[in-house]
Tab-separated table of C-alpha atoms (C1' of nucleotides) in Angstrom:
chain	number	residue	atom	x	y	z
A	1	UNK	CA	101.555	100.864	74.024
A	2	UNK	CA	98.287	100.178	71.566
A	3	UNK	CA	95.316	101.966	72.516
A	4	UNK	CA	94.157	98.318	72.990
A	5	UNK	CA	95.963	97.374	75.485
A	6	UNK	CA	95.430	101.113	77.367
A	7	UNK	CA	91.844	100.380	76.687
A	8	UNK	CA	92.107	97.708	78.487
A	9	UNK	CA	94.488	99.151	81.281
A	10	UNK	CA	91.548	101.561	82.117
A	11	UNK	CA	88.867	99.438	82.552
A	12	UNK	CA	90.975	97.391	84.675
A	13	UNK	CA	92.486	100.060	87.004
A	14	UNK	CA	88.639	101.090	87.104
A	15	UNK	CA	87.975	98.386	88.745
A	16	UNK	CA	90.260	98.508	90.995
A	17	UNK	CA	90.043	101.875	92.052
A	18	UNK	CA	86.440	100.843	92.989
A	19	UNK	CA	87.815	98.750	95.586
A	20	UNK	CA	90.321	100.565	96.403
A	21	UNK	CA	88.849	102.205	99.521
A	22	UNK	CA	88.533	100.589	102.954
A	23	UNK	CA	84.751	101.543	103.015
A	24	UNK	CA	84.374	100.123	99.754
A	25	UNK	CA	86.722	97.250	100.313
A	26	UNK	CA	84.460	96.308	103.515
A	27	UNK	CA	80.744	96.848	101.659
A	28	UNK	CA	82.427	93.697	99.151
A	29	UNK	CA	83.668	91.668	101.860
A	30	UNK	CA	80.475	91.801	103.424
A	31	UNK	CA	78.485	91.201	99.954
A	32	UNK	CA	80.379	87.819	99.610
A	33	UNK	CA	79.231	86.287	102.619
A	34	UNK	CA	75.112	88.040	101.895
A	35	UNK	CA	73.452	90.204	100.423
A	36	UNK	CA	72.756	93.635	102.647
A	37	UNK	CA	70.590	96.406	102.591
A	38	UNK	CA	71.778	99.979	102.396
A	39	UNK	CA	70.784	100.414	106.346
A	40	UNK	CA	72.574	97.542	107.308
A	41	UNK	CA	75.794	98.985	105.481
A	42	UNK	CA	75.140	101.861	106.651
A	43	UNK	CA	75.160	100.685	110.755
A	44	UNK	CA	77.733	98.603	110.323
A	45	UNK	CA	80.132	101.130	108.746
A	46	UNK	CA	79.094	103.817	110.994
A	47	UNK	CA	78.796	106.663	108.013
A	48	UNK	CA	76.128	108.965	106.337
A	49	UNK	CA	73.726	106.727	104.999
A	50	UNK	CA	74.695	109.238	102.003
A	51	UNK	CA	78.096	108.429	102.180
A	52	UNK	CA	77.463	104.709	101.499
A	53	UNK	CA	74.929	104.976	99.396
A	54	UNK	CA	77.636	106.774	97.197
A	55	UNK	CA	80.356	104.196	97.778
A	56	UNK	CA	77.668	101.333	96.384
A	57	UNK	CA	77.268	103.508	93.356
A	58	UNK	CA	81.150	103.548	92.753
A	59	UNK	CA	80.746	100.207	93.108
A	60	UNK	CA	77.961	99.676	90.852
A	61	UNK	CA	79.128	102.093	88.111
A	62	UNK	CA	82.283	99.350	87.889
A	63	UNK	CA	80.036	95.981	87.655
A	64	UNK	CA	80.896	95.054	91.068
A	65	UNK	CA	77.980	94.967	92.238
A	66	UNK	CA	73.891	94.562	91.425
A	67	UNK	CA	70.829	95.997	93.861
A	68	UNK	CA	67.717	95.287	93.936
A	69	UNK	CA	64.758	96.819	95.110
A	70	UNK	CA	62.462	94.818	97.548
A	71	UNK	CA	59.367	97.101	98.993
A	72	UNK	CA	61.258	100.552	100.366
A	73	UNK	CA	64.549	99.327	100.726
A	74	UNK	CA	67.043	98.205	98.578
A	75	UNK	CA	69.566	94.963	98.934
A	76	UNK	CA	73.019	94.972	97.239
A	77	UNK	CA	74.905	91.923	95.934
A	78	UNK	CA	77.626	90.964	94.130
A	79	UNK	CA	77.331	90.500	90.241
A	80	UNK	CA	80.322	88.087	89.573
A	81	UNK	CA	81.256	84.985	92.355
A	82	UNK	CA	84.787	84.856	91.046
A	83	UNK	CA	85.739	87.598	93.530
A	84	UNK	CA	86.946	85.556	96.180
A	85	UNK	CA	89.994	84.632	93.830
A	86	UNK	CA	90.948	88.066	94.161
A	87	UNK	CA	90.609	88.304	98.016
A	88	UNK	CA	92.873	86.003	98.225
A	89	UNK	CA	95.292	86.924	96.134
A	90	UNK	CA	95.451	90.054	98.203
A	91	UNK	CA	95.692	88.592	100.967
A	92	UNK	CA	98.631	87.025	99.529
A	93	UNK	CA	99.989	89.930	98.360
A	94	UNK	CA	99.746	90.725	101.851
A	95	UNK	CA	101.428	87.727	102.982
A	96	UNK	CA	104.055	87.946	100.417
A	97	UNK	CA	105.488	91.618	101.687
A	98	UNK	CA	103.825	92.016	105.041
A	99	UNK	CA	106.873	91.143	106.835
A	100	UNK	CA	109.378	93.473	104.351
A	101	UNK	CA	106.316	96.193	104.054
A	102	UNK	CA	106.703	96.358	108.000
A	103	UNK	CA	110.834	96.346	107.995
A	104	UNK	CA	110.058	98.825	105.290
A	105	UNK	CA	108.406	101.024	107.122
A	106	UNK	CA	109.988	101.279	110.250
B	1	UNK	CA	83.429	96.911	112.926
B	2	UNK	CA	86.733	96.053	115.149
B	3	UNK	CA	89.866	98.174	114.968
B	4	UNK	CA	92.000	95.196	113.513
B	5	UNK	CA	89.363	94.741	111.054
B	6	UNK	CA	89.749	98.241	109.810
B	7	UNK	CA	93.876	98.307	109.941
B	8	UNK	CA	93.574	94.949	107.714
B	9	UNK	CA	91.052	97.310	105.424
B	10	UNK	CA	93.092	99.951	105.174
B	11	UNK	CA	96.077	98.160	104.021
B	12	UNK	CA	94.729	96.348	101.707
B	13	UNK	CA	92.699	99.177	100.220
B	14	UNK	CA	96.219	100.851	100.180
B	15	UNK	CA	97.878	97.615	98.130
B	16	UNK	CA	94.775	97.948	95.719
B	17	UNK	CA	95.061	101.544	95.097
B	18	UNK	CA	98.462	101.427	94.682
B	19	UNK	CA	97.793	99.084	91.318
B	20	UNK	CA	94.513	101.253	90.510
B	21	UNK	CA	95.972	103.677	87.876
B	22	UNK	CA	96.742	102.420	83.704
B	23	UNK	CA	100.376	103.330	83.698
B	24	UNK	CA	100.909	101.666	87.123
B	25	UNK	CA	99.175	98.661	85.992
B	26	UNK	CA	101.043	98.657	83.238
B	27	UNK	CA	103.981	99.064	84.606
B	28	UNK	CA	103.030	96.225	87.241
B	29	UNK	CA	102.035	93.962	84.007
B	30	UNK	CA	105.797	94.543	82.347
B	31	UNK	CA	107.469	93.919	85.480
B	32	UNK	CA	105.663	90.522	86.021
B	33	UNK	CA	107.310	89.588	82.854
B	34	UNK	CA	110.734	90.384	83.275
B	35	UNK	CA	112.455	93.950	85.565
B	36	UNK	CA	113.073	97.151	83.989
B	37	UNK	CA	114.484	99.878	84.531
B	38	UNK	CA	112.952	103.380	84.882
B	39	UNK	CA	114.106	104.719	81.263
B	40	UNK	CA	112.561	101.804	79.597
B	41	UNK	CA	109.413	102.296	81.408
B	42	UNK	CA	109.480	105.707	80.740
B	43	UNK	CA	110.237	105.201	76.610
B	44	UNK	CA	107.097	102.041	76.851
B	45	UNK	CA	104.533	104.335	78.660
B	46	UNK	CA	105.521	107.452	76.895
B	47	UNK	CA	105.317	110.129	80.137
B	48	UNK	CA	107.913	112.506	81.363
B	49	UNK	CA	110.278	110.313	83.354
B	50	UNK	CA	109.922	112.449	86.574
B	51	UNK	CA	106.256	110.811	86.553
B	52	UNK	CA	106.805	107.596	85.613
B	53	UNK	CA	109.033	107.777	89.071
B	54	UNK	CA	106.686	108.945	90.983
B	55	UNK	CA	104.583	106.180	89.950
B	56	UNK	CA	107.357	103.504	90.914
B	57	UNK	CA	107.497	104.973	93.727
B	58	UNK	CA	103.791	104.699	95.101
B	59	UNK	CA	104.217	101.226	93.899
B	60	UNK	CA	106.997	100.663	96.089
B	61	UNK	CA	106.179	102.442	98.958
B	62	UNK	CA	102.880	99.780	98.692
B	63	UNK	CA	105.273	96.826	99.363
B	64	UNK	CA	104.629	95.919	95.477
B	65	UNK	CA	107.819	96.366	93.801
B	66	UNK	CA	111.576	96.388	94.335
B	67	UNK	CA	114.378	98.603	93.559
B	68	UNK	CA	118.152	98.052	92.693
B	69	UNK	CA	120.820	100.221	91.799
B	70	UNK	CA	123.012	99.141	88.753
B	71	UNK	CA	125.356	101.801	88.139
B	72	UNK	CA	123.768	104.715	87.028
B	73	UNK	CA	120.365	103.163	86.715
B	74	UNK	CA	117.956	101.592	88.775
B	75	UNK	CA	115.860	98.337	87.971
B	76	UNK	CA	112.486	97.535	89.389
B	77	UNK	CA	111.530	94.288	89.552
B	78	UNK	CA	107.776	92.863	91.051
B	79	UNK	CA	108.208	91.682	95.205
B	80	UNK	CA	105.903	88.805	95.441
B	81	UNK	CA	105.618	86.884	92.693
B	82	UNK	CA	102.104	85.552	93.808
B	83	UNK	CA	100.616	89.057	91.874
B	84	UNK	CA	100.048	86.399	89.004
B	85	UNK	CA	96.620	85.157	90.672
B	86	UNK	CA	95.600	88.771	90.954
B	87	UNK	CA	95.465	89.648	87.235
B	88	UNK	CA	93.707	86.257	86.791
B	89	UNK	CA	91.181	87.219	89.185
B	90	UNK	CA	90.811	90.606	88.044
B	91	UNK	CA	91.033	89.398	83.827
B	92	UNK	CA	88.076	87.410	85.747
B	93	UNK	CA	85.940	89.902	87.075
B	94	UNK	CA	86.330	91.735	83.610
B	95	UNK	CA	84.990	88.689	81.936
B	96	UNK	CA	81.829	87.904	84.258
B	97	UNK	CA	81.017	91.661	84.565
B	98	UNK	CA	82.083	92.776	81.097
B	99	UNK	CA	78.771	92.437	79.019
B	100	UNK	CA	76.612	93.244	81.746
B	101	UNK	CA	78.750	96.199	82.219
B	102	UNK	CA	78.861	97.282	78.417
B	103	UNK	CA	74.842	97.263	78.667
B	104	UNK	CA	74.892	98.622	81.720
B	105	UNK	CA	76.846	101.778	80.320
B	106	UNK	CA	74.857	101.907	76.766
C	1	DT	C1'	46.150	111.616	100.785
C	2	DG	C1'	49.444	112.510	104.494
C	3	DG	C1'	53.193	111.016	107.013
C	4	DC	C1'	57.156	108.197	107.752
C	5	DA	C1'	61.179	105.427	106.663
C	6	DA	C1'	64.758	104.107	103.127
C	7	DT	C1'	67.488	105.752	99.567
C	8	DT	C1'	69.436	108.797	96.269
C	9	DT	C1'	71.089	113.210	94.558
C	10	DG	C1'	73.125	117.925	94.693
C	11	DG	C1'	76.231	120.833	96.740
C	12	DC	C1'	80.092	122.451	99.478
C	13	DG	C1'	84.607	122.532	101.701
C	14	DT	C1'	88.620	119.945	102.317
C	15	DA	C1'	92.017	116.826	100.984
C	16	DA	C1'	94.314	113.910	97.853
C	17	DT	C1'	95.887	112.762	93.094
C	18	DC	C1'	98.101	113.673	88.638
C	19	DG	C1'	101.407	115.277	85.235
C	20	DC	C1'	104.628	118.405	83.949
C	21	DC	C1'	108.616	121.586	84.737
C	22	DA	C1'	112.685	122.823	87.086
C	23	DA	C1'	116.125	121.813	90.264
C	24	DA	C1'	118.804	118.557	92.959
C	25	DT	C1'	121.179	114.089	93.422
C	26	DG	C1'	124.026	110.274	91.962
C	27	DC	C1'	127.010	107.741	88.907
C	28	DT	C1'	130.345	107.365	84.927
C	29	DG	C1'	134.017	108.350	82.069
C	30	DT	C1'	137.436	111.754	80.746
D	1	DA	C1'	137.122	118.318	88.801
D	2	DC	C1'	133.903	118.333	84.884
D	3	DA	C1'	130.414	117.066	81.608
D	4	DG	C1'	126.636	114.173	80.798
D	5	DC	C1'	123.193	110.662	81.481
D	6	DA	C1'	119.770	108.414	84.828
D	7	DT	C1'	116.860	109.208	88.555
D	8	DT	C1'	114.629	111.525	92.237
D	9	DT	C1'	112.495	115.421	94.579
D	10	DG	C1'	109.960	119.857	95.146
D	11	DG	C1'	106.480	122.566	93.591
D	12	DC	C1'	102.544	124.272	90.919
D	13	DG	C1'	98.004	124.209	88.659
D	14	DA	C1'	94.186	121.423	87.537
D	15	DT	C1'	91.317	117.678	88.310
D	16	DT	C1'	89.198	114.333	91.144
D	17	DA	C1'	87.826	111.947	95.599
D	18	DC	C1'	85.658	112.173	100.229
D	19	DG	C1'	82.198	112.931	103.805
D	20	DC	C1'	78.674	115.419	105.595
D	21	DC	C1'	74.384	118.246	105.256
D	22	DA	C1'	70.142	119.349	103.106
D	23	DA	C1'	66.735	118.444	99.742
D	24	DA	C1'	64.426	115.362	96.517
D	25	DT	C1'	62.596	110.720	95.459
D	26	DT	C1'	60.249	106.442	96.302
D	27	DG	C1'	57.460	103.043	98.662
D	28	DC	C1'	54.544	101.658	102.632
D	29	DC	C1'	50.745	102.172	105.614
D	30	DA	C1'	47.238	104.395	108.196
DNA sequence: TGGCAATTTGGCGTAATCGCCAAATGCTGT
DNA sequence: ACAGCATTTGGCGATTACGCCAAATTGCCA
């Protein structure tokens, strides 16, 4: 393996990583349908403001997202459109071995 | 945020961390081009075989991969073969958020 | 300027992850 | 049965992630 190719390995498991939390997973859901404000995260995930404030910097430190500041608050977006490829294709994924994850698990 | 909403969130955070390290991306990346079994990972990745297992394993135990005995060795082989559209997407979210990301980081 | 709300940052304890080593398991051929 | 290769499992030390609290920062408004 080329250091390349690992280069490139890292900077793609980074990226998933970042999403790779149901908090997380849930602030980028939401962020395709709107933008949202930190507070409005923050209600609707039922955490420490803290606590998502942190998750939107994991999420920011892997170009997932942009925020903006508007007055005292500050809104959250996401930087690329093309992620709603990827939601599907996990939900496919999901699709594809629900059924033998379940038999798998049982 | 419902209770169904959350079980969907947590399994697919769990299919996305599952695929968020570089040798189990890699390893997911070989095995979308043809199965292998666990020495030739081992040999391509270069780790102690005992990890490259446990790797396979998370993989598997994420509905992501299949095993098969063959004699004394076992081949893995990818379980859905939709996992095509999510390197596109993710290849894709590298290439919208890759300069902004490279500034981002200078 | 003082106070208040929104957000971020630092820190702490707990839990999970990672990679290697050693040992156990399984299969093959003699 | 035995020796040897392929694989898995258990465990250990080190690093990292997670969530909350408290404190610091920033902007708004009286």
């Amino acid at each position: 393996m080329n250091r390349e190719r690992l280069a490139k390995l890292n900077i793609k498991a980074q990226v998933l990583k970042a999403m790779a939390h149901p908090s997380r997973l849930y602030i980028v859901e939401e962020l395709a349908r709107q933008e949202r404000c930190v507070c409005e995260l923050t209600t609707m995930i039922g955490a420490d403001m803290s606590t998502v404030s942190k998750h939107l910097s994991v999420l920011k430190q892997a170009g997932i997202v942009a925020d903006e500041k508007r007055g005292s608050m500050v809104f959250y977006r996401l930087r690329v459109p093309c992620l709603g490829k990827l939601f599907e294709s996990v939900e496919s994924v999901l699709e594809c071995s629900a059924r033998e994850l379940a038999e798998a698990t049982k």
